[in-house]
Short mmCIF file of C-alpha atoms and ligand atoms in Angstrom, two decimals:
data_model
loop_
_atom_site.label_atom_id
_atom_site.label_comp_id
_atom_site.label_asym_id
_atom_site.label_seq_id
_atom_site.Cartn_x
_atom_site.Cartn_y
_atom_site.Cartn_z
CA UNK L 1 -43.67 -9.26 78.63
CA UNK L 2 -43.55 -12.04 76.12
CA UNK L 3 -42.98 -11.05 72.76
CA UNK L 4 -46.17 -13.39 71.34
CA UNK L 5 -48.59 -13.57 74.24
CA UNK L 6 -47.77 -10.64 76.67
CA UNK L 7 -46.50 -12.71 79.62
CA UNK L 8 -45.54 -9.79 81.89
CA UNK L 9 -41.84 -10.00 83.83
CA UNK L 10 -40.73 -6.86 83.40
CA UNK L 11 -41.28 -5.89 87.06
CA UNK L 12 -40.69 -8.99 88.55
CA UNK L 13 -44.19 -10.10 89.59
CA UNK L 14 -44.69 -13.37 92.00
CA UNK L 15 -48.20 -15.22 92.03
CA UNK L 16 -48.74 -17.24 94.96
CA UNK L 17 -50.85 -20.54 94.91
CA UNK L 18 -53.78 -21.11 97.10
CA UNK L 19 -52.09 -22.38 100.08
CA UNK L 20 -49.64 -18.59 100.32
CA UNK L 21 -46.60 -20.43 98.84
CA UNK L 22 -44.86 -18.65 96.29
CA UNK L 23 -44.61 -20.22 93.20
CA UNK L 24 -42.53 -19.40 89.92
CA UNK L 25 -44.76 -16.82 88.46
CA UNK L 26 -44.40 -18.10 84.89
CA UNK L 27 -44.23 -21.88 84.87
CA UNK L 28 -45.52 -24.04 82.37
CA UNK L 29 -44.17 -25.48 78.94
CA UNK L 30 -41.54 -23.99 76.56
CA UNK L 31 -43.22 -23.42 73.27
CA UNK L 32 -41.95 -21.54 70.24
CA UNK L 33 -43.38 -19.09 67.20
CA UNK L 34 -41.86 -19.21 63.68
CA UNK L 35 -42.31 -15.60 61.83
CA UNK L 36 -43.00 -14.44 59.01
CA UNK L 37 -39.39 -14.31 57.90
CA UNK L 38 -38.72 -17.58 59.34
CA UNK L 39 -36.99 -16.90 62.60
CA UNK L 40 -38.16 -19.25 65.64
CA UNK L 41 -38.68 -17.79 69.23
CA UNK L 42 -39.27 -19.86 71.74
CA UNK L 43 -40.51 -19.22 75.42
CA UNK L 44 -42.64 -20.56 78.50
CA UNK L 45 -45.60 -20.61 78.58
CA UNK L 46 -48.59 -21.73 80.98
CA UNK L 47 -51.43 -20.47 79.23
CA UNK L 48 -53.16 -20.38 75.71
CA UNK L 49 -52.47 -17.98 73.39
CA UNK L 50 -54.64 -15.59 72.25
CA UNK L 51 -52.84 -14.20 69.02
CA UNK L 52 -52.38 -16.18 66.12
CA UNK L 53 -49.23 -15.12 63.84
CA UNK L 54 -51.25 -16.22 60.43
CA UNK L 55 -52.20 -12.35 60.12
CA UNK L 56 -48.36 -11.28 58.97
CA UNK L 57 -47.59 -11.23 55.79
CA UNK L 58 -47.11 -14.56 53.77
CA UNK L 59 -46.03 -12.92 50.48
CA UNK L 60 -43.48 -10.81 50.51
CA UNK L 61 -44.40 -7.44 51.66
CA UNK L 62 -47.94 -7.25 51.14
CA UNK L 63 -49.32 -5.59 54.27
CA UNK L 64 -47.99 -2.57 54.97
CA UNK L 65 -44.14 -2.51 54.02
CA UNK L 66 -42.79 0.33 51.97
CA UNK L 67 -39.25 0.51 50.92
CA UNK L 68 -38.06 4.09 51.69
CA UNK L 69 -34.76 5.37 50.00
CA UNK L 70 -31.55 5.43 51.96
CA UNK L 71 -31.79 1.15 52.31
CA UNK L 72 -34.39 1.27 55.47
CA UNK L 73 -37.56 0.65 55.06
CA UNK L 74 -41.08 1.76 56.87
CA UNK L 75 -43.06 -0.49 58.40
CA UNK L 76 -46.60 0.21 58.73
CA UNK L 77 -48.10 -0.80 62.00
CA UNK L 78 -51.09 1.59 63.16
CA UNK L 79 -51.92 -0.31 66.36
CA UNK L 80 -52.74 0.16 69.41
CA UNK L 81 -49.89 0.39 71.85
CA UNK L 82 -52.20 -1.58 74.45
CA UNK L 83 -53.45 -3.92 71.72
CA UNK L 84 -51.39 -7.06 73.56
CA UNK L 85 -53.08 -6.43 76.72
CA UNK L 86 -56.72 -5.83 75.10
CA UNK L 87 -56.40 -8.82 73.39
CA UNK L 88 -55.71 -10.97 76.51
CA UNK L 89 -58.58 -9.32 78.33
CA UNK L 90 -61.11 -10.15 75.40
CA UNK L 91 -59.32 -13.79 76.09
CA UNK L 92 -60.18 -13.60 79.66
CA UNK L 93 -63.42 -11.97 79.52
CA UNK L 94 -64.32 -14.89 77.16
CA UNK L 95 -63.12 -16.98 79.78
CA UNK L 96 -64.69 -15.73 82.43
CA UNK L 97 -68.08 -15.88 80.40
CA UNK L 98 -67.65 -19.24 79.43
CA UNK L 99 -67.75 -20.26 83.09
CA UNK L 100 -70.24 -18.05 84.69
CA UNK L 101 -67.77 -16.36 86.88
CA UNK L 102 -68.12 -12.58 87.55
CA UNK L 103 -64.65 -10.66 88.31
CA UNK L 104 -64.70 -7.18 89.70
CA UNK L 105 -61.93 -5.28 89.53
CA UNK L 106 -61.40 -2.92 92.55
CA UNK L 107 -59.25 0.38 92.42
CA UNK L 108 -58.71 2.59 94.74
CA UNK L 109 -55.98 5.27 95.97
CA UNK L 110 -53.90 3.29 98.99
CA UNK L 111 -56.01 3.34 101.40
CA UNK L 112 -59.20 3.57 100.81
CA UNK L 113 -60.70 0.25 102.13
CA UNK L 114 -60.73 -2.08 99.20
CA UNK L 115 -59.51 -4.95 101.57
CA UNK L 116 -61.17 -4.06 104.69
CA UNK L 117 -64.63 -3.45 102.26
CA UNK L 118 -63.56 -7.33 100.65
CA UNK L 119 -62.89 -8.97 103.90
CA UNK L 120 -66.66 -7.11 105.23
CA UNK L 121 -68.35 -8.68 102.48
CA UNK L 122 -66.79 -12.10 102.85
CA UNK L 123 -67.31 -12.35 106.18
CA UNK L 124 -71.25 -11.26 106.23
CA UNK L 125 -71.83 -13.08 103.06
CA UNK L 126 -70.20 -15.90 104.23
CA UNK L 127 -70.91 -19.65 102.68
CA UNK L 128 -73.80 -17.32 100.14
CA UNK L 129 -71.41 -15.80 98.47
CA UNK L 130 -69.37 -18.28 96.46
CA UNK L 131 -66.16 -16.53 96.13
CA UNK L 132 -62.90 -16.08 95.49
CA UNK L 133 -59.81 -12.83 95.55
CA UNK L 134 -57.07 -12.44 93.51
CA UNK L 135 -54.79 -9.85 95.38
CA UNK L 136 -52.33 -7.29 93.87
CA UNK L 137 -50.09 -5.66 95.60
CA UNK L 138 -46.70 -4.16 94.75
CA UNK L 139 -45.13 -6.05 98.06
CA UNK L 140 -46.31 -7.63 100.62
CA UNK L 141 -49.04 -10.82 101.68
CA UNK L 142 -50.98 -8.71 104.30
CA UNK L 143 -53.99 -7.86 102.22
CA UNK L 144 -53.83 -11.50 101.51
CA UNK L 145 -53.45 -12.48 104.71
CA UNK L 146 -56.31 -10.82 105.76
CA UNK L 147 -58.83 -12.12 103.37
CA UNK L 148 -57.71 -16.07 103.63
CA UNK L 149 -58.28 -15.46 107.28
CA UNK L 150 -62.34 -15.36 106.26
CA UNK L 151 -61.57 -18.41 104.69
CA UNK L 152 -62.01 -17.78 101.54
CA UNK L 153 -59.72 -18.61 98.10
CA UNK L 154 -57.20 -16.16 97.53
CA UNK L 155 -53.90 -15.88 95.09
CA UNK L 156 -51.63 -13.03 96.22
CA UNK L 157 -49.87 -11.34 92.96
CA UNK L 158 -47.04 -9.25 94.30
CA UNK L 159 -46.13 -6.58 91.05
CA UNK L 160 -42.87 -5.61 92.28
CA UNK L 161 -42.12 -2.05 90.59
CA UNK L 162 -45.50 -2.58 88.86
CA UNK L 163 -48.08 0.26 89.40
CA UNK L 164 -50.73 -1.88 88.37
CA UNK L 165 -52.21 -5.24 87.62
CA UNK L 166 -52.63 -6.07 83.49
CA UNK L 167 -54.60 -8.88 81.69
CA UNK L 168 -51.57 -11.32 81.43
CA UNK L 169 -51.06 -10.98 85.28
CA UNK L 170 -55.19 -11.87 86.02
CA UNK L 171 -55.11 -14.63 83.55
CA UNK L 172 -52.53 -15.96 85.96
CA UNK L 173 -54.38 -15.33 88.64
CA UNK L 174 -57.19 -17.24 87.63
CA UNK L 175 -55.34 -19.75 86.34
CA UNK L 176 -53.97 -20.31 90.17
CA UNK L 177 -57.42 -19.66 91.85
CA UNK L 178 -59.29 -21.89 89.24
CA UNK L 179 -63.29 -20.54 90.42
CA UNK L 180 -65.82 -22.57 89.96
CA UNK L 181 -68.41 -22.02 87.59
CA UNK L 182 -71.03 -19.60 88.72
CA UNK L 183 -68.79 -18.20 91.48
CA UNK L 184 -67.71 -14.74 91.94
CA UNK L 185 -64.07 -13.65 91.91
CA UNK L 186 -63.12 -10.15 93.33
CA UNK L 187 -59.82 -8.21 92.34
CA UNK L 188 -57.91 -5.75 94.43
CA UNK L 189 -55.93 -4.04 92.09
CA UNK L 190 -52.55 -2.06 93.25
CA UNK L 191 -53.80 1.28 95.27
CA UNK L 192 -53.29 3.73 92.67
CA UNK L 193 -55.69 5.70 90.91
CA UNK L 194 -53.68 6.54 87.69
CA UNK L 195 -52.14 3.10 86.19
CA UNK L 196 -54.87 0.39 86.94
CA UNK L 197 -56.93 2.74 85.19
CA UNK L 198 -55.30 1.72 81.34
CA UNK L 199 -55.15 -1.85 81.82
CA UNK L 200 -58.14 -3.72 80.49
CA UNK L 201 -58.22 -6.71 82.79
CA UNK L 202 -61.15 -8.59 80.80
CA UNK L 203 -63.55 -7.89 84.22
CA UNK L 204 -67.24 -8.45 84.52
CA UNK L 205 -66.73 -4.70 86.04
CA UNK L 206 -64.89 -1.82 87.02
CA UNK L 207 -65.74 -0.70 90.89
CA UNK L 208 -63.96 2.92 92.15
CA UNK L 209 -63.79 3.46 95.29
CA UNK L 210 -62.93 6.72 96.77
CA UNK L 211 -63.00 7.48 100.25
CA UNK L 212 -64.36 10.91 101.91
CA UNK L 213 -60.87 11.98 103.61
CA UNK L 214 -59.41 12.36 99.80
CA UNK L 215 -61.68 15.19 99.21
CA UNK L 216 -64.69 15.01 96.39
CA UNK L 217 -62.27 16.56 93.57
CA UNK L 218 -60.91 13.25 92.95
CA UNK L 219 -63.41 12.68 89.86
CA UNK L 220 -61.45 15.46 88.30
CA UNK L 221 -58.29 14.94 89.25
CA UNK L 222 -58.16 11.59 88.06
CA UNK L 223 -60.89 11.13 85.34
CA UNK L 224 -59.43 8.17 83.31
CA UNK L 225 -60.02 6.00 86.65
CA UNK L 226 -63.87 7.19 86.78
CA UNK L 227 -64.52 7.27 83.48
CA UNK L 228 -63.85 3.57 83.49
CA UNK L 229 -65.84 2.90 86.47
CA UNK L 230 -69.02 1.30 86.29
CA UNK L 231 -69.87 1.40 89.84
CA UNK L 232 -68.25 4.19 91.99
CA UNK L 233 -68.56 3.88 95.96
CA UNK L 234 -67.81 6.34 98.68
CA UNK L 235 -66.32 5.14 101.63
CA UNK L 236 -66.03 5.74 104.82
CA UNK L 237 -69.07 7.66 104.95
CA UNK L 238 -68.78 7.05 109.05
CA UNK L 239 -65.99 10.61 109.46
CA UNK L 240 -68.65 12.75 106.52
CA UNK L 241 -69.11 14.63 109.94
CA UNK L 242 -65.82 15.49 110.60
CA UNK L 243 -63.82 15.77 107.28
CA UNK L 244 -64.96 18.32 104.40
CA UNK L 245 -66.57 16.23 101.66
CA UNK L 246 -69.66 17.10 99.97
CA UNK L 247 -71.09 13.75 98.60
CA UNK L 248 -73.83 15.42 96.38
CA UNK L 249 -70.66 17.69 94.75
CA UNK L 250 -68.57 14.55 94.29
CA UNK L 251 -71.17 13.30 92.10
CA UNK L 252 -71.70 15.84 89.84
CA UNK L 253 -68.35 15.50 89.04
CA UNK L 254 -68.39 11.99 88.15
CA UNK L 255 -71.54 12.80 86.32
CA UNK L 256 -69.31 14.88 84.33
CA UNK L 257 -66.80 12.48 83.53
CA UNK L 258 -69.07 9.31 83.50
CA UNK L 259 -72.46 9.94 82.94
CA UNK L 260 -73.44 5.48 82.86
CA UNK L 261 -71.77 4.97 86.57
CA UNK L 262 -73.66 3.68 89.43
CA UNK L 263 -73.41 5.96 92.62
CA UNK L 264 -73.33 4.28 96.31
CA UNK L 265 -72.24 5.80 99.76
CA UNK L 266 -71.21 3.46 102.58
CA UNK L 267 -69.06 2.18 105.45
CA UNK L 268 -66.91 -0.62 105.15
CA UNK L 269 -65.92 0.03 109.11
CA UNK L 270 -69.39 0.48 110.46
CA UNK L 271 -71.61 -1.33 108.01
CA UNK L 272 -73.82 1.72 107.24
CA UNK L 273 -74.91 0.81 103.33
CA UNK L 274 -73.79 -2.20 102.97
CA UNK L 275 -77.32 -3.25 101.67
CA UNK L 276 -77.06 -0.99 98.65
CA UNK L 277 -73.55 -2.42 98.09
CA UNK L 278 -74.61 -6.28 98.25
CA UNK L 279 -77.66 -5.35 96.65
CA UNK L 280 -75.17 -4.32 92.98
CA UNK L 281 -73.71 -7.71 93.68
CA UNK L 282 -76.42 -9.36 93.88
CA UNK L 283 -77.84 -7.71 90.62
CA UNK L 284 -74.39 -7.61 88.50
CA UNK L 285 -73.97 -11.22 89.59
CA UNK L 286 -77.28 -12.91 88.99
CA UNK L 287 -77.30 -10.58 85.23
CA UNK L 288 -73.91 -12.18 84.45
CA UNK L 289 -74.82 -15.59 85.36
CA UNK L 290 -78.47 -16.15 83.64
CA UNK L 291 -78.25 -15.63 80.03
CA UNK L 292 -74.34 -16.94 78.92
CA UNK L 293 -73.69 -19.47 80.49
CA UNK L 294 -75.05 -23.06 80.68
CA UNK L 295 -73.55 -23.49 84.29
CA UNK L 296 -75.22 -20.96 86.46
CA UNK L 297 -75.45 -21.31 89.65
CA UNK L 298 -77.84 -23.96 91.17
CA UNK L 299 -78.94 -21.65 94.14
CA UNK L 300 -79.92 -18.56 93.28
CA UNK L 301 -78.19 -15.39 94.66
CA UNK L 302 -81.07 -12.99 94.46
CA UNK L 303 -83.26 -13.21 98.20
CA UNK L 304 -80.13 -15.01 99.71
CA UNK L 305 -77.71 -11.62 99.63
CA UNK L 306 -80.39 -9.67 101.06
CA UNK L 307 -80.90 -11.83 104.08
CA UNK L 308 -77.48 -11.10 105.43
CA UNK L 309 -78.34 -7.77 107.16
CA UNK I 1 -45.68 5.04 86.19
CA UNK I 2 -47.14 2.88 83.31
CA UNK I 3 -45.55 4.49 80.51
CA UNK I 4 -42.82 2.04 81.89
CA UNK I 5 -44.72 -1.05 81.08
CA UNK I 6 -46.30 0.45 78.10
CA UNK I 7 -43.38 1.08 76.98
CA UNK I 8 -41.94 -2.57 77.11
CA UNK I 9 -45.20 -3.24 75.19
CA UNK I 10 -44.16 -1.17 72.31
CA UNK I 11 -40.55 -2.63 72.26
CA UNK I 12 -42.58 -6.32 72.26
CA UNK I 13 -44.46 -5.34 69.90
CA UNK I 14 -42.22 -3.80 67.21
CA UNK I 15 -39.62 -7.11 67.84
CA UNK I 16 -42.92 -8.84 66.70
CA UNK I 17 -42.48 -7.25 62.95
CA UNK I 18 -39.14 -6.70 62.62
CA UNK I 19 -37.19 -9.79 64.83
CA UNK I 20 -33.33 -8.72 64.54
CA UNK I 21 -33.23 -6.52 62.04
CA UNK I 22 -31.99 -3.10 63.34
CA UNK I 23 -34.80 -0.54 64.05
CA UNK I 24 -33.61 2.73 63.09
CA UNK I 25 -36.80 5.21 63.94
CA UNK I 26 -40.08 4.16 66.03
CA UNK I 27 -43.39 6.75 64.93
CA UNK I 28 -45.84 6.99 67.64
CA UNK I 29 -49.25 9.29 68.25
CA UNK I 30 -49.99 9.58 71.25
CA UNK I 31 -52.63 12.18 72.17
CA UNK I 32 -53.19 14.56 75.23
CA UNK I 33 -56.35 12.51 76.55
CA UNK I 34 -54.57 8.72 76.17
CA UNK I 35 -53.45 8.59 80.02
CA UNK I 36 -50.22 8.87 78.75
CA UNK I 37 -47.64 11.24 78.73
CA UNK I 38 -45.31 11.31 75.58
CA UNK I 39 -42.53 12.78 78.03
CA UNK I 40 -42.93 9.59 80.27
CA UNK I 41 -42.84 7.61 77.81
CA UNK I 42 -39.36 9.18 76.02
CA UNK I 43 -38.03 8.83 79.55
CA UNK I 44 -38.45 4.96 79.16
CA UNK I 45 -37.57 4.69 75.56
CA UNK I 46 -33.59 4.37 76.12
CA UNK I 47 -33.98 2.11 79.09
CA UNK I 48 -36.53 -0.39 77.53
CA UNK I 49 -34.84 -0.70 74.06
CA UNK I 50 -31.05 -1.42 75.69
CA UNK I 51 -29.52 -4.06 74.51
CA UNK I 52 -32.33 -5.17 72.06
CA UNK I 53 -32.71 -4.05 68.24
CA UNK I 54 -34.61 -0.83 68.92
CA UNK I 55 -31.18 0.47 70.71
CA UNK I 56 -30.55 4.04 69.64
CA UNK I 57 -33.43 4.50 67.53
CA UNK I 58 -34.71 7.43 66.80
CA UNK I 59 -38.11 7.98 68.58
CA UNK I 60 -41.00 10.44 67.09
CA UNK I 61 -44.39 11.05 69.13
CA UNK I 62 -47.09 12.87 67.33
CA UNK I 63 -48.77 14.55 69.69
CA UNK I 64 -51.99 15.73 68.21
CA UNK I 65 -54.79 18.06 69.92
CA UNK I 66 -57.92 17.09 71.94
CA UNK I 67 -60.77 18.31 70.12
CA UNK I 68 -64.30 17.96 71.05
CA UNK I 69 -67.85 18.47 69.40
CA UNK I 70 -70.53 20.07 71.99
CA UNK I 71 -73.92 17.72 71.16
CA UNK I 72 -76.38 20.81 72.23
CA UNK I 73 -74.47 23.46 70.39
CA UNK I 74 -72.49 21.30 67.70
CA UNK I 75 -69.55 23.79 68.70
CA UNK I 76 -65.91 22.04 68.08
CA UNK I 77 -63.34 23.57 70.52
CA UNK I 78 -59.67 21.79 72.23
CA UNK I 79 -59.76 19.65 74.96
CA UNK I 80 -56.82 20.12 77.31
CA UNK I 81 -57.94 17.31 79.64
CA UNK I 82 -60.76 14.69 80.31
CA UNK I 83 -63.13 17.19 81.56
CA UNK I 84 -65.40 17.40 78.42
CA UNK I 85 -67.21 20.81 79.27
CA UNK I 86 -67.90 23.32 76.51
CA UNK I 87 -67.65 26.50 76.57
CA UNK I 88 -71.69 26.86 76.36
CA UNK I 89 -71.87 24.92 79.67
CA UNK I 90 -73.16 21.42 78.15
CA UNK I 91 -71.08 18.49 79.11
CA UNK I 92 -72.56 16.33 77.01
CA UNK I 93 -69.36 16.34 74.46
CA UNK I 94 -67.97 14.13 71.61
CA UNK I 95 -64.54 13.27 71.70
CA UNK I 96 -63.20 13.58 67.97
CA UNK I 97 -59.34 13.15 68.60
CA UNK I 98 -56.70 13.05 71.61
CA UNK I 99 -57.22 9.64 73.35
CA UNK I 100 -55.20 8.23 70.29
CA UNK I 101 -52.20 5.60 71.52
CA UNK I 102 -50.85 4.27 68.15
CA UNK I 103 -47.79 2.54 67.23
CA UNK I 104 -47.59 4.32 63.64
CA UNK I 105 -44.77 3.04 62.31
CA UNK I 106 -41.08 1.76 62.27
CA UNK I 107 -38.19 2.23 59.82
CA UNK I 108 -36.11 -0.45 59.92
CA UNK I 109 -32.07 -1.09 57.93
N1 LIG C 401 -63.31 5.20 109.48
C1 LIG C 401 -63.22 4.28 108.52
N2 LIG C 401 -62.03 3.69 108.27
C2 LIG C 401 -61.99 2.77 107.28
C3 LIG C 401 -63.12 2.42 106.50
N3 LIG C 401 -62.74 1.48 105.59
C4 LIG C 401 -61.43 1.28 105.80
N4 LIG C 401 -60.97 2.03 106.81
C5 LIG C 401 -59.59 2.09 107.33
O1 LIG C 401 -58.74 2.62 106.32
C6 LIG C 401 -57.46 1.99 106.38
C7 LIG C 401 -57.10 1.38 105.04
O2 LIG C 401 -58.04 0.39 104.70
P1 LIG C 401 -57.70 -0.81 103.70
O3 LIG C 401 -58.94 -1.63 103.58
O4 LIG C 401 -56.45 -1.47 104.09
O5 LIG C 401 -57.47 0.01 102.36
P2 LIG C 401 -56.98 -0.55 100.94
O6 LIG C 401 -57.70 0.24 99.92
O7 LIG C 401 -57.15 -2.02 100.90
O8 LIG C 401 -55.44 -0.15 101.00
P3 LIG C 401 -54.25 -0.64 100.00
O9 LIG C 401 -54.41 -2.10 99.80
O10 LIG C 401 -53.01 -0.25 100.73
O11 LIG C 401 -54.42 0.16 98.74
C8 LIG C 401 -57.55 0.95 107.49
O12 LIG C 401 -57.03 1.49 108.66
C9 LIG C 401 -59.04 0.73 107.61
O13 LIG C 401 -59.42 0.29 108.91
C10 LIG C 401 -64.36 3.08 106.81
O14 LIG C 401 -65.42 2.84 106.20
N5 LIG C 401 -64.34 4.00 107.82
ZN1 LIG C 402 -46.22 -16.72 75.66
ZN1 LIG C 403 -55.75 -3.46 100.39
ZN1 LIG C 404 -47.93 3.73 86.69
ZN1 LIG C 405 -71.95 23.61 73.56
#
């Protein structure tokens, strides 16, 4: 990461443009920051930057230094170790709000059918849906692959040894996918239930999927993924006959963790509740676009998603 | 494993404050509900302060205890883990302390 905004390259991530063709994941101008004791860093840059320096310390040591004996001296910092990233996801949530666009962030284990629920949803929604996907992946274009081949937008960000995607990486993302106002971008996160869980991306909201061959312990097993979910879906609800999962038991222990989360069951391979799925879209989409923004949509989502099955 | 990344974060964000000057101990608090593990993240320490000012500092995680307040029964008991169950069978509990992730502090030469 950069040492002023957070630009991630730790792990060697790679953000593809629209067309598939990778492009230099951190392009853009060479800018430079002047402390507070007068040292100049300079770095590239694509993107605005969301912390100003003016909050260090102009006179001497007024904000938290004390001079300890033995010559060193303490620094006082008492922040957040995730206070970069949080601050670029209150930059792109302002973003995001300032356009109209809606951004849901999909986690899942591997495997669990974000793409194949994403490519579903494009494909039936088709032309009503005005959407977009940012893709992460740790290697690999196939999820991407998949979803341009429904024809819609889609900016492949491959993490490399990076469990998960963070605000710096999505503001990249959207920087390369550029939605249009009122449009709805979807992110498939790296398939991993701990990591993506930490990382703030700035989203409209968090959706969990889980699918019924993981068993209906997950909730428990990994509560820092559901307690951040806002809607949690079941999938593969299609092999409930032949795999152990009690749906009603899987609840009550998300209930546990996350009393505020919405609750679905479904099929992204059969179709069987899709309704109730495009049905949250239709209401998290139309409640994000009304009351923020002065560009919302000029054809109304609401009537439109429901038509589609 | 994020404590990697996190970890990098912290290094960022110390260079921030101090720019060259030679970090000799880095005070963190990092609590048993954060998502993090202060082992994990000790693991990284040596690898994501090489060759940068933070080299060979010394590195002190405060690990305090989960502790909860049941709503129905007002009990206050330790919480191991996320599952915020008291002992009188309520879930509906208050997390008082354990999801901190701090930078503290840094001593620098
Ligand atoms: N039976 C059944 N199989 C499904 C369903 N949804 C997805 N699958 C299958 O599960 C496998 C994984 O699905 P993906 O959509 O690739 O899962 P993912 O979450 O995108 O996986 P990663 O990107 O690797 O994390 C594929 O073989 C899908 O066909 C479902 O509802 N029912
Ligand atoms: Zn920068
Ligand atoms: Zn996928
Ligand atoms: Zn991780
Ligand atoms: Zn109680």
């Amino acid at each position: 990461m950069c040492t002023t905004c957070g630009c991630g390259d730790e792990a060697g991530t790679r953000i593809s443009n629209l067309a598939g063709e990778l492009q230099t994941s951190r392009q853009g101008h060479l800018h430079s920051h002047t402390d507070e004791h007068g040292r100049t860093y300079t770095h590239e840059h694509s993107h605005g930057h969301a912390k100003s320096h003016e909050d260090t310390d102009v006179n001497g040591h007024a904000d938290g230094h004390h001079h300890a004996a033995q010559g060193t001296e303490t620094i006082v910092l008492e922040q957040n170790l995730l206070a970069k990233n949080d601050l670029l996801a209150a930059t792109n949530r302002g973003w995001l709000a300032g356009r109209g666009v809606r951004a849901f962030n999909i986690m899942s284990s591997p495997g669990a059918g974000k793409t194949t629920l994403l490519v579903r949803t494009l494909t039936e929604l088709g032309g009503r849906l005005d959407a977009g996907v940012i893709e992460g992946d740790q290697e690999t274009s196939l999820d991407a692959d998949r979803i341009r081949a429904t024809g819609r937008p889609v900016i492949q960000i491959n993490t490399g040894a990076g469990c998960h995607l963070d605000a710096d990486m999505l503001r990249h993302g959207l920087d390369a996918l550029s939605p249009e106002s009122g449009s709805t971008v979807f992110i498939e996160n790296v398939g991993n239930l701990v990591c993506p869980a930490l990382f703030d991306l700035g989203e409209t909201a968090k959706v969990v999927i889980v699918s019924v061959t993981e068993g209906d312990d997950k909730p428990q097993k990994y509560p820092h993924m559901f307690m951040a979910a806002d809607l949690v879906i079941v999938n593969k609800s299609d092999l409930l006959p032949y795999v152990d999962f009690d749906v009603d038991e899987c609840l009550r222990r998300i209930r546990q963790i996350n009393p505020r989360a919405e609750f679905l069951t479904l099929s992204a391979a059969t179709g069987e509740g899709l309704a109730a799925w495009y049905g949250w879209l239709d209401g998290a989409t139309s409640q994000a676009a009304a009351p923020t923004s002065g560009t919302a949509r000029s054809v109304p989502l609401t009537g439109a998603l429901t038509k589609a099955h | 494993m994020h404590e990697l990344s996190i970890t990098q974060g912290l290094v960022y964000a110390v260079l921030d404050r101090t720019g060259e000057r030679p970090v000799t101990a880095v005070n963190l608090r990092i609590g048993p509900l954060s998502g993090v593990l202060a082992d994990a993240v000790r693991f990284c320490f040596d690898v994501a302060t090489a060759g940068t000012p933070l080299a060979g500092a010394r590195l002190q995680i405060d690990e305090p205890q989960g502790r909860g307040r049941c709503r129905s029964c007002q009990d206050e008991f330790t919480l191991s883990d996320l599952i915020l169950l008291c002992p009188c069978g309520s879930a509906d509990v208050e997390v008082l302390s354990g999801r901190e992730l701090m930078l503290m502090s840094v001593e620098v030469a």
